[in-house]
Amino acid sequence: MNISRRFLALGAASVVGLSGAVASAVPSSAQPLKTSKSTAAIRLTADAPARLPHGAVRLGPLAAASKLHLDVVLKVGDQAALNAFLAGLSNRQSPFFHHFLRPGQFGPRFGPTLASVAAVRAALRQAGLRPGAVSSNRLSIPVSTTAAAAEHAFGISLSRYRLAGGRVAYANSAAPKFSAAAAPYVSGVLGLNTLYPDHSMLAKPKPALKAKIAQRGMTAGRPLSQPDVVGPKACAAAKTAGVNDDGFTANQFASYYLMAPLYGLGDLGSGVRVAVYEQEPNLTTDINQYKTCYKVTTSVTYKKVDGGSGTGAGEGEAALDIEDVLGLAPDVAIDVYQGKNASDADSFDIYNAIITADQDQVITTSWGSCEAYSDQTLVSEEQTVFEQANTQGETVFAAAGDTGSTGCLRSGGPDAGAVSAGNPAAQPFVEGVGGTTIGASAETVWNESSSGNGAGGGGLSGYWCMPTYQYQTAIPGLIGSDSATNSACPTSVTRHIRQEPDVSADADPFGGYVVRYKGGWTVIGGTSAAAPLWAAVAALIDASPFCAAYGSGDAGVLPQGMYGQTGVDHAYIYSGGADEPEVFGDITLGNNDYTPSGYFGGLFPATAGYDMASGLGVPLVTGIGAGGTSSEFFPGLAAMMCQAYATKLTRTKVTAISPKSGTKAGGTTVTVTGTGFMPIAGADMAVIGTKDVPANCTSTTKCTVVMPAHAIGTVDIRISAEDVTLSAITTADQYTYTA
């Protein structure tokens, strides 16, 4: 594998290039080269011709008058400074901790200089093109032109191909040329081929193979068949569809993944915006009927990118994504960004629109392709906008794919059955979401090779080194026999390669998600469903009283905090204070070797802790107490993420108690004053000798405790918030039991 100097400049998120070297990055201190009349030009090797899909037949040149939409994408002005800022956002010792950027700040701070942008625009005009306005993050210059003008400007030819299945695509014959004056600032040109469009990660059960799976109703003591009494409820028609078609309603998933206790605290996602990335249309009537079924009024706004994605019902992806989020976090506001799906420029434009707008704390996408057939320029520039999202505190989820470890199977490329990770799921600063099957006695990796229904994606990246936030060697299984290294990766991660997925959730179409589509109720699965489920989880966390109390801002499920906390507290996370799993449900059964691809190598098996079939595991949004009951005291995922970015309540202290004595029979109500208490029902406990009793904390400075029976003598009343902090013993907390 060749190593790209451009990507190696990313430091902790370097890349292992698959198809040659990208143009070298200019040092950040370099000034724009003076405009030259020289005809010297440099080819941008990142945009070298893609490998043709199986069965592609050349039809001839692309018509000269064909309209093209291109993006000339630019390099970050100072990658080292951006790396340092990203590393500091989640590091309490850094001056950057918690200082997320506001809208409009990324371009002036980290984008190329205005002089660099001007040099590129001048080169485009000199080549006969008419560049549009640069994006606010200074990373993209749109160009609308014809095939003939593009061929002349970039020194290429464009050919048409008929692909297997009948679709006609076009592709460039050579890497585009750029003037020597501007090439150092250009990553590449998007939109020069349409061979490998994105596809959705949707999985529908094959009717001919469908069989009732009645045993799916209980896993690890957590009910799925009976939802909690709080939160939105599905109407009778949706419940009936779930029974008839082996699917589950939103409130059943909310119960199973322990979201419902947040509903009981009044958290339904209010104040949070979620962006849904789409490359197909949907029927608004389906969305409105789903909302009516659940009796919710979720705001859904459609934002068209480059003219939108047309009209109609689509294939069900958009309906699934939108309904999944609003069914689980009904008080959020959803922004549906809809664009075309022809070239890599279309994909980039949608992400760029979402992230430069910076209105949504959470972003979810169920579209993508495999890395092996993704354009190098697209992969590189997507990485930059995902870095921008992270600087802004936005959590990004991407479906990991539905063909197991062979992520290219649906691409039609020459090596479709080879092991490959997915894009953008394997991107650093994106959290890839794998798939599981909820069974009677255990949740397992989703793999239905026998029926051809699909399997959860995951594996080793072919582009990216392991980001430093993921390199947490204390996490069981994270570095194992299936891990791999590359000599181009930094020593800070001991040369390891990026691994995905990061997390997982139910994706099995047998036991999938009940949705409204084309005017009827149906069941859909795939990692397409798992990604928006995680988006709903992140939205609930952002809106949770835990983040409000901790002053965490939009903690979401940012990857640095998630991996950092898991590395430190892995023993607690997988087997917590009540000897129950906390934070993540660990998936230890199955693998994602999808044998219909022709691959039988066994990659990747589920193991304890992290694995490349299920990531860190499935969400336990709130904690689990003794006996499997939900608990606000034992921190689940919500409290853990809020703790990771807490700016207050990081220590608990008792300064006074009143009264200071009572009888040994107990029953005395004691008022405890101090600091660092968690003002959430059930979130605090008083440690009295060897006993833990509930502490009712109505504010961060005041709790009441009903004293238990105890032998005559003096004890300390210590307060523990979220089973994380515990007040130190002082003379101020001493209470005396008398006869």
PDB file of N, CA and C in Angstrom, residues 205-288:
ATOM      1  N   PRO A 205     -36.369  -7.737   4.883  1.00  0.00           N
ATOM      2  CA  PRO A 205     -36.428  -9.209   4.908  1.00  0.00           C
ATOM      3  C   PRO A 205     -36.954  -9.757   3.594  1.00  0.00           C
ATOM      4  N   LYS A 206     -36.316 -10.815   3.128  1.00  0.00           N
ATOM      5  CA  LYS A 206     -36.754 -11.441   1.880  1.00  0.00           C
ATOM      6  C   LYS A 206     -37.994 -12.293   2.159  1.00  0.00           C
ATOM      7  N   PRO A 207     -39.112 -11.956   1.541  1.00  0.00           N
ATOM      8  CA  PRO A 207     -40.375 -12.655   1.881  1.00  0.00           C
ATOM      9  C   PRO A 207     -40.308 -14.161   1.715  1.00  0.00           C
ATOM     10  N   ALA A 208     -39.618 -14.648   0.682  1.00  0.00           N
ATOM     11  CA  ALA A 208     -39.574 -16.090   0.431  1.00  0.00           C
ATOM     12  C   ALA A 208     -38.874 -16.841   1.552  1.00  0.00           C
ATOM     13  N   LEU A 209     -38.034 -16.122   2.293  1.00  0.00           N
ATOM     14  CA  LEU A 209     -37.268 -16.781   3.355  1.00  0.00           C
ATOM     15  C   LEU A 209     -37.794 -16.419   4.742  1.00  0.00           C
ATOM     16  N   LYS A 210     -38.859 -15.639   4.781  1.00  0.00           N
ATOM     17  CA  LYS A 210     -39.329 -15.118   6.052  1.00  0.00           C
ATOM     18  C   LYS A 210     -39.889 -16.225   6.944  1.00  0.00           C
ATOM     19  N   ALA A 211     -39.518 -16.195   8.190  1.00  0.00           N
ATOM     20  CA  ALA A 211     -40.047 -17.154   9.161  1.00  0.00           C
ATOM     21  C   ALA A 211     -40.260 -16.433  10.480  1.00  0.00           C
ATOM     22  N   LYS A 212     -41.298 -16.791  11.168  1.00  0.00           N
ATOM     23  CA  LYS A 212     -41.581 -16.154  12.445  1.00  0.00           C
ATOM     24  C   LYS A 212     -40.464 -16.423  13.440  1.00  0.00           C
ATOM     25  N   ILE A 213     -40.107 -15.390  14.188  1.00  0.00           N
ATOM     26  CA  ILE A 213     -39.054 -15.543  15.187  1.00  0.00           C
ATOM     27  C   ILE A 213     -39.643 -15.085  16.516  1.00  0.00           C
ATOM     28  N   ALA A 214     -40.515 -15.906  17.041  1.00  0.00           N
ATOM     29  CA  ALA A 214     -41.293 -15.510  18.211  1.00  0.00           C
ATOM     30  C   ALA A 214     -40.459 -15.409  19.473  1.00  0.00           C
ATOM     31  N   GLN A 215     -39.273 -16.042  19.468  1.00  0.00           N
ATOM     32  CA  GLN A 215     -38.515 -16.068  20.711  1.00  0.00           C
ATOM     33  C   GLN A 215     -37.837 -14.739  21.013  1.00  0.00           C
ATOM     34  N   ARG A 216     -37.838 -13.800  20.072  1.00  0.00           N
ATOM     35  CA  ARG A 216     -37.149 -12.539  20.317  1.00  0.00           C
ATOM     36  C   ARG A 216     -38.012 -11.647  21.188  1.00  0.00           C
ATOM     37  N   GLY A 217     -37.766 -11.657  22.447  1.00  0.00           N
ATOM     38  CA  GLY A 217     -38.555 -10.818  23.323  1.00  0.00           C
ATOM     39  C   GLY A 217     -37.859 -10.472  24.611  1.00  0.00           C
ATOM     40  N   MET A 218     -36.765 -11.112  24.922  1.00  0.00           N
ATOM     41  CA  MET A 218     -36.089 -10.869  26.190  1.00  0.00           C
ATOM     42  C   MET A 218     -34.611 -11.151  26.009  1.00  0.00           C
ATOM     43  N   THR A 219     -33.794 -10.194  26.418  1.00  0.00           N
ATOM     44  CA  THR A 219     -32.355 -10.386  26.345  1.00  0.00           C
ATOM     45  C   THR A 219     -31.716  -9.830  27.606  1.00  0.00           C
ATOM     46  N   ALA A 220     -30.904 -10.648  28.232  1.00  0.00           N
ATOM     47  CA  ALA A 220     -30.136 -10.218  29.403  1.00  0.00           C
ATOM     48  C   ALA A 220     -31.010  -9.522  30.441  1.00  0.00           C
ATOM     49  N   GLY A 221     -32.233 -10.004  30.593  1.00  0.00           N
ATOM     50  CA  GLY A 221     -33.097  -9.457  31.624  1.00  0.00           C
ATOM     51  C   GLY A 221     -33.772  -8.155  31.255  1.00  0.00           C
ATOM     52  N   ARG A 222     -33.538  -7.624  30.037  1.00  0.00           N
ATOM     53  CA  ARG A 222     -34.146  -6.362  29.642  1.00  0.00           C
ATOM     54  C   ARG A 222     -35.304  -6.640  28.695  1.00  0.00           C
ATOM     55  N   PRO A 223     -36.523  -6.227  29.055  1.00  0.00           N
ATOM     56  CA  PRO A 223     -37.683  -6.571  28.222  1.00  0.00           C
ATOM     57  C   PRO A 223     -37.702  -5.790  26.919  1.00  0.00           C
ATOM     58  N   LEU A 224     -38.087  -6.452  25.863  1.00  0.00           N
ATOM     59  CA  LEU A 224     -38.296  -5.798  24.580  1.00  0.00           C
ATOM     60  C   LEU A 224     -39.770  -5.819  24.206  1.00  0.00           C
ATOM     61  N   SER A 225     -40.462  -6.861  24.620  1.00  0.00           N
ATOM     62  CA  SER A 225     -41.850  -7.016  24.195  1.00  0.00           C
ATOM     63  C   SER A 225     -42.795  -6.073  24.927  1.00  0.00           C
ATOM     64  N   GLN A 226     -42.450  -5.665  26.161  1.00  0.00           N
ATOM     65  CA  GLN A 226     -43.327  -4.786  26.918  1.00  0.00           C
ATOM     66  C   GLN A 226     -42.646  -3.439  27.169  1.00  0.00           C
ATOM     67  N   PRO A 227     -43.067  -2.380  26.496  1.00  0.00           N
ATOM     68  CA  PRO A 227     -42.433  -1.076  26.677  1.00  0.00           C
ATOM     69  C   PRO A 227     -42.773  -0.454  28.023  1.00  0.00           C
ATOM     70  N   ASP A 228     -41.970   0.534  28.421  1.00  0.00           N
ATOM     71  CA  ASP A 228     -42.218   1.239  29.669  1.00  0.00           C
ATOM     72  C   ASP A 228     -43.487   2.078  29.555  1.00  0.00           C
ATOM     73  N   VAL A 229     -43.963   2.522  30.698  1.00  0.00           N
ATOM     74  CA  VAL A 229     -45.221   3.261  30.719  1.00  0.00           C
ATOM     75  C   VAL A 229     -45.029   4.719  30.333  1.00  0.00           C
ATOM     76  N   VAL A 230     -43.783   5.233  30.313  1.00  0.00           N
ATOM     77  CA  VAL A 230     -43.539   6.629  29.961  1.00  0.00           C
ATOM     78  C   VAL A 230     -43.099   6.725  28.513  1.00  0.00           C
ATOM     79  N   GLY A 231     -43.184   7.943  27.968  1.00  0.00           N
ATOM     80  CA  GLY A 231     -42.740   8.159  26.603  1.00  0.00           C
ATOM     81  C   GLY A 231     -43.843   7.913  25.593  1.00  0.00           C
ATOM     82  N   PRO A 232     -43.554   8.203  24.316  1.00  0.00           N
ATOM     83  CA  PRO A 232     -44.568   8.023  23.265  1.00  0.00           C
ATOM     84  C   PRO A 232     -44.930   6.563  23.071  1.00  0.00           C
ATOM     85  N   LYS A 233     -46.182   6.323  22.719  1.00  0.00           N
ATOM     86  CA  LYS A 233     -46.673   4.955  22.512  1.00  0.00           C
ATOM     87  C   LYS A 233     -47.106   4.779  21.064  1.00  0.00           C
ATOM     88  N   ALA A 234     -46.854   3.606  20.523  1.00  0.00           N
ATOM     89  CA  ALA A 234     -47.278   3.305  19.161  1.00  0.00           C
ATOM     90  C   ALA A 234     -48.779   3.049  19.118  1.00  0.00           C
ATOM     91  N   CYS A 235     -49.372   3.388  17.998  1.00  0.00           N
ATOM     92  CA  CYS A 235     -50.794   3.118  17.812  1.00  0.00           C
ATOM     93  C   CYS A 235     -51.011   1.633  17.527  1.00  0.00           C
ATOM     94  N   ALA A 236     -52.263   1.215  17.529  1.00  0.00           N
ATOM     95  CA  ALA A 236     -52.584  -0.201  17.366  1.00  0.00           C
ATOM     96  C   ALA A 236     -52.108  -0.747  16.025  1.00  0.00           C
ATOM     97  N   ALA A 237     -52.204   0.066  14.962  1.00  0.00           N
ATOM     98  CA  ALA A 237     -51.802  -0.418  13.640  1.00  0.00           C
ATOM     99  C   ALA A 237     -50.312  -0.715  13.583  1.00  0.00           C
ATOM    100  N   ALA A 238     -49.492   0.130  14.197  1.00  0.00           N
ATOM    101  CA  ALA A 238     -48.048  -0.105  14.211  1.00  0.00           C
ATOM    102  C   ALA A 238     -47.713  -1.331  15.039  1.00  0.00           C
ATOM    103  N   LYS A 239     -48.379  -1.489  16.175  1.00  0.00           N
ATOM    104  CA  LYS A 239     -48.121  -2.657  17.013  1.00  0.00           C
ATOM    105  C   LYS A 239     -48.517  -3.942  16.296  1.00  0.00           C
ATOM    106  N   THR A 240     -49.614  -3.898  15.591  1.00  0.00           N
ATOM    107  CA  THR A 240     -50.052  -5.079  14.849  1.00  0.00           C
ATOM    108  C   THR A 240     -49.048  -5.443  13.766  1.00  0.00           C
ATOM    109  N   ALA A 241     -48.530  -4.428  13.065  1.00  0.00           N
ATOM    110  CA  ALA A 241     -47.519  -4.681  12.032  1.00  0.00           C
ATOM    111  C   ALA A 241     -46.276  -5.311  12.645  1.00  0.00           C
ATOM    112  N   GLY A 242     -45.908  -4.869  13.842  1.00  0.00           N
ATOM    113  CA  GLY A 242     -44.756  -5.461  14.501  1.00  0.00           C
ATOM    114  C   GLY A 242     -44.968  -6.928  14.825  1.00  0.00           C
ATOM    115  N   VAL A 243     -46.165  -7.264  15.281  1.00  0.00           N
ATOM    116  CA  VAL A 243     -46.476  -8.659  15.608  1.00  0.00           C
ATOM    117  C   VAL A 243     -46.507  -9.509  14.347  1.00  0.00           C
ATOM    118  N   ASN A 244     -47.122  -8.992  13.295  1.00  0.00           N
ATOM    119  CA  ASN A 244     -47.293  -9.777  12.070  1.00  0.00           C
ATOM    120  C   ASN A 244     -46.009  -9.921  11.267  1.00  0.00           C
ATOM    121  N   ASP A 245     -45.149  -8.898  11.334  1.00  0.00           N
ATOM    122  CA  ASP A 245     -43.965  -8.872  10.461  1.00  0.00           C
ATOM    123  C   ASP A 245     -42.646  -8.951  11.232  1.00  0.00           C
ATOM    124  N   ASP A 246     -42.696  -9.438  12.465  1.00  0.00           N
ATOM    125  CA  ASP A 246     -41.477  -9.619  13.258  1.00  0.00           C
ATOM    126  C   ASP A 246     -40.684  -8.327  13.390  1.00  0.00           C
ATOM    127  N   GLY A 247     -41.368  -7.282  13.798  1.00  0.00           N
ATOM    128  CA  GLY A 247     -40.704  -6.004  14.008  1.00  0.00           C
ATOM    129  C   GLY A 247     -41.051  -5.431  15.362  1.00  0.00           C
ATOM    130  N   PHE A 248     -40.361  -4.333  15.710  1.00  0.00           N
ATOM    131  CA  PHE A 248     -40.586  -3.714  17.009  1.00  0.00           C
ATOM    132  C   PHE A 248     -40.839  -2.226  16.821  1.00  0.00           C
ATOM    133  N   THR A 249     -41.693  -1.683  17.665  1.00  0.00           N
ATOM    134  CA  THR A 249     -42.024  -0.267  17.617  1.00  0.00           C
ATOM    135  C   THR A 249     -40.957   0.542  18.344  1.00  0.00           C
ATOM    136  N   ALA A 250     -40.995   1.859  18.137  1.00  0.00           N
ATOM    137  CA  ALA A 250     -39.968   2.724  18.714  1.00  0.00           C
ATOM    138  C   ALA A 250     -39.938   2.624  20.227  1.00  0.00           C
ATOM    139  N   ASN A 251     -41.107   2.574  20.880  1.00  0.00           N
ATOM    140  CA  ASN A 251     -41.099   2.541  22.340  1.00  0.00           C
ATOM    141  C   ASN A 251     -40.556   1.223  22.875  1.00  0.00           C
ATOM    142  N   GLN A 252     -40.642   0.150  22.098  1.00  0.00           N
ATOM    143  CA  GLN A 252     -40.016  -1.102  22.536  1.00  0.00           C
ATOM    144  C   GLN A 252     -38.492  -0.988  22.510  1.00  0.00           C
ATOM    145  N   PHE A 253     -37.959  -0.376  21.459  1.00  0.00           N
ATOM    146  CA  PHE A 253     -36.509  -0.157  21.425  1.00  0.00           C
ATOM    147  C   PHE A 253     -36.078   0.812  22.526  1.00  0.00           C
ATOM    148  N   ALA A 254     -36.896   1.824  22.791  1.00  0.00           N
ATOM    149  CA  ALA A 254     -36.571   2.776  23.850  1.00  0.00           C
ATOM    150  C   ALA A 254     -36.487   2.072  25.201  1.00  0.00           C
ATOM    151  N   SER A 255     -37.384   1.129  25.430  1.00  0.00           N
ATOM    152  CA  SER A 255     -37.345   0.360  26.669  1.00  0.00           C
ATOM    153  C   SER A 255     -36.111  -0.533  26.718  1.00  0.00           C
ATOM    154  N   TYR A 256     -35.866  -1.218  25.619  1.00  0.00           N
ATOM    155  CA  TYR A 256     -34.777  -2.190  25.588  1.00  0.00           C
ATOM    156  C   TYR A 256     -33.410  -1.543  25.778  1.00  0.00           C
ATOM    157  N   TYR A 257     -33.183  -0.424  25.114  1.00  0.00           N
ATOM    158  CA  TYR A 257     -31.883   0.251  25.218  1.00  0.00           C
ATOM    159  C   TYR A 257     -31.852   1.299  26.331  1.00  0.00           C
ATOM    160  N   LEU A 258     -32.850   1.248  27.230  1.00  0.00           N
ATOM    161  CA  LEU A 258     -32.892   2.042  28.462  1.00  0.00           C
ATOM    162  C   LEU A 258     -32.926   3.542  28.199  1.00  0.00           C
ATOM    163  N   MET A 259     -33.646   3.945  27.155  1.00  0.00           N
ATOM    164  CA  MET A 259     -33.904   5.366  26.932  1.00  0.00           C
ATOM    165  C   MET A 259     -35.092   5.841  27.759  1.00  0.00           C
ATOM    166  N   ALA A 260     -36.041   4.937  27.998  1.00  0.00           N
ATOM    167  CA  ALA A 260     -37.284   5.316  28.657  1.00  0.00           C
ATOM    168  C   ALA A 260     -37.082   5.994  30.013  1.00  0.00           C
ATOM    169  N   PRO A 261     -36.080   5.591  30.847  1.00  0.00           N
ATOM    170  CA  PRO A 261     -35.896   6.326  32.103  1.00  0.00           C
ATOM    171  C   PRO A 261     -35.608   7.812  31.910  1.00  0.00           C
ATOM    172  N   LEU A 262     -34.982   8.189  30.790  1.00  0.00           N
ATOM    173  CA  LEU A 262     -34.792   9.610  30.516  1.00  0.00           C
ATOM    174  C   LEU A 262     -36.133  10.279  30.224  1.00  0.00           C
ATOM    175  N   TYR A 263     -37.030   9.552  29.552  1.00  0.00           N
ATOM    176  CA  TYR A 263     -38.365  10.100  29.337  1.00  0.00           C
ATOM    177  C   TYR A 263     -39.010  10.422  30.680  1.00  0.00           C
ATOM    178  N   GLY A 264     -38.812   9.530  31.655  1.00  0.00           N
ATOM    179  CA  GLY A 264     -39.383   9.742  32.977  1.00  0.00           C
ATOM    180  C   GLY A 264     -38.835  10.970  33.670  1.00  0.00           C
ATOM    181  N   LEU A 265     -37.646  11.418  33.249  1.00  0.00           N
ATOM    182  CA  LEU A 265     -37.055  12.638  33.799  1.00  0.00           C
ATOM    183  C   LEU A 265     -37.435  13.863  32.975  1.00  0.00           C
ATOM    184  N   GLY A 266     -38.333  13.668  32.020  1.00  0.00           N
ATOM    185  CA  GLY A 266     -38.778  14.780  31.187  1.00  0.00           C
ATOM    186  C   GLY A 266     -37.910  15.032  29.974  1.00  0.00           C
ATOM    187  N   ASP A 267     -36.983  14.121  29.683  1.00  0.00           N
ATOM    188  CA  ASP A 267     -36.069  14.309  28.554  1.00  0.00           C
ATOM    189  C   ASP A 267     -36.577  13.548  27.335  1.00  0.00           C
ATOM    190  N   LEU A 268     -37.086  14.296  26.355  1.00  0.00           N
ATOM    191  CA  LEU A 268     -37.496  13.720  25.075  1.00  0.00           C
ATOM    192  C   LEU A 268     -36.699  14.346  23.927  1.00  0.00           C
ATOM    193  N   GLY A 269     -35.610  15.029  24.284  1.00  0.00           N
ATOM    194  CA  GLY A 269     -34.742  15.613  23.265  1.00  0.00           C
ATOM    195  C   GLY A 269     -34.995  17.070  22.971  1.00  0.00           C
ATOM    196  N   SER A 270     -35.775  17.747  23.776  1.00  0.00           N
ATOM    197  CA  SER A 270     -36.126  19.141  23.505  1.00  0.00           C
ATOM    198  C   SER A 270     -34.883  20.028  23.423  1.00  0.00           C
ATOM    199  N   GLY A 271     -34.876  20.934  22.432  1.00  0.00           N
ATOM    200  CA  GLY A 271     -33.775  21.881  22.269  1.00  0.00           C
ATOM    201  C   GLY A 271     -32.636  21.386  21.411  1.00  0.00           C
ATOM    202  N   VAL A 272     -32.706  20.150  20.957  1.00  0.00           N
ATOM    203  CA  VAL A 272     -31.626  19.559  20.152  1.00  0.00           C
ATOM    204  C   VAL A 272     -32.099  19.428  18.710  1.00  0.00           C
ATOM    205  N   ARG A 273     -31.201  19.716  17.774  1.00  0.00           N
ATOM    206  CA  ARG A 273     -31.477  19.536  16.346  1.00  0.00           C
ATOM    207  C   ARG A 273     -30.649  18.363  15.831  1.00  0.00           C
ATOM    208  N   VAL A 274     -31.275  17.540  14.994  1.00  0.00           N
ATOM    209  CA  VAL A 274     -30.613  16.380  14.398  1.00  0.00           C
ATOM    210  C   VAL A 274     -30.665  16.528  12.880  1.00  0.00           C
ATOM    211  N   ALA A 275     -29.501  16.442  12.227  1.00  0.00           N
ATOM    212  CA  ALA A 275     -29.435  16.483  10.769  1.00  0.00           C
ATOM    213  C   ALA A 275     -29.455  15.069  10.223  1.00  0.00           C
ATOM    214  N   VAL A 276     -30.324  14.825   9.253  1.00  0.00           N
ATOM    215  CA  VAL A 276     -30.438  13.527   8.601  1.00  0.00           C
ATOM    216  C   VAL A 276     -29.973  13.684   7.155  1.00  0.00           C
ATOM    217  N   TYR A 277     -28.920  12.970   6.791  1.00  0.00           N
ATOM    218  CA  TYR A 277     -28.333  13.024   5.448  1.00  0.00           C
ATOM    219  C   TYR A 277     -29.095  12.084   4.536  1.00  0.00           C
ATOM    220  N   GLU A 278     -29.611  12.600   3.413  1.00  0.00           N
ATOM    221  CA  GLU A 278     -30.386  11.761   2.505  1.00  0.00           C
ATOM    222  C   GLU A 278     -30.018  12.011   1.046  1.00  0.00           C
ATOM    223  N   GLN A 279     -30.041  10.944   0.269  1.00  0.00           N
ATOM    224  CA  GLN A 279     -29.845  11.037  -1.176  1.00  0.00           C
ATOM    225  C   GLN A 279     -31.046  10.441  -1.913  1.00  0.00           C
ATOM    226  N   GLU A 280     -32.196  10.524  -1.275  1.00  0.00           N
ATOM    227  CA  GLU A 280     -33.452  10.132  -1.896  1.00  0.00           C
ATOM    228  C   GLU A 280     -34.568  10.938  -1.254  1.00  0.00           C
ATOM    229  N   PRO A 281     -35.718  11.037  -1.933  1.00  0.00           N
ATOM    230  CA  PRO A 281     -36.859  11.751  -1.351  1.00  0.00           C
ATOM    231  C   PRO A 281     -37.667  10.845  -0.434  1.00  0.00           C
ATOM    232  N   ASN A 282     -38.679  11.403   0.177  1.00  0.00           N
ATOM    233  CA  ASN A 282     -39.638  10.619   0.953  1.00  0.00           C
ATOM    234  C   ASN A 282     -40.982  11.318   0.902  1.00  0.00           C
ATOM    235  N   LEU A 283     -42.019  10.610   1.271  1.00  0.00           N
ATOM    236  CA  LEU A 283     -43.356  11.178   1.306  1.00  0.00           C
ATOM    237  C   LEU A 283     -43.591  11.823   2.669  1.00  0.00           C
ATOM    238  N   THR A 284     -43.919  13.113   2.662  1.00  0.00           N
ATOM    239  CA  THR A 284     -44.213  13.781   3.934  1.00  0.00           C
ATOM    240  C   THR A 284     -45.459  13.194   4.580  1.00  0.00           C
ATOM    241  N   THR A 285     -46.347  12.622   3.771  1.00  0.00           N
ATOM    242  CA  THR A 285     -47.543  11.993   4.353  1.00  0.00           C
ATOM    243  C   THR A 285     -47.166  10.805   5.226  1.00  0.00           C
ATOM    244  N   ASP A 286     -46.112  10.051   4.830  1.00  0.00           N
ATOM    245  CA  ASP A 286     -45.659   8.938   5.675  1.00  0.00           C
ATOM    246  C   ASP A 286     -45.192   9.457   7.028  1.00  0.00           C
ATOM    247  N   ILE A 287     -44.410  10.541   7.004  1.00  0.00           N
ATOM    248  CA  ILE A 287     -43.874  11.094   8.253  1.00  0.00           C
ATOM    249  C   ILE A 287     -45.012  11.607   9.128  1.00  0.00           C
ATOM    250  N   ASN A 288     -45.964  12.294   8.529  1.00  0.00           N
ATOM    251  CA  ASN A 288     -47.074  12.842   9.306  1.00  0.00           C
ATOM    252  C   ASN A 288     -47.939  11.732   9.901  1.00  0.00           C
TER     253      ASN A 288
END
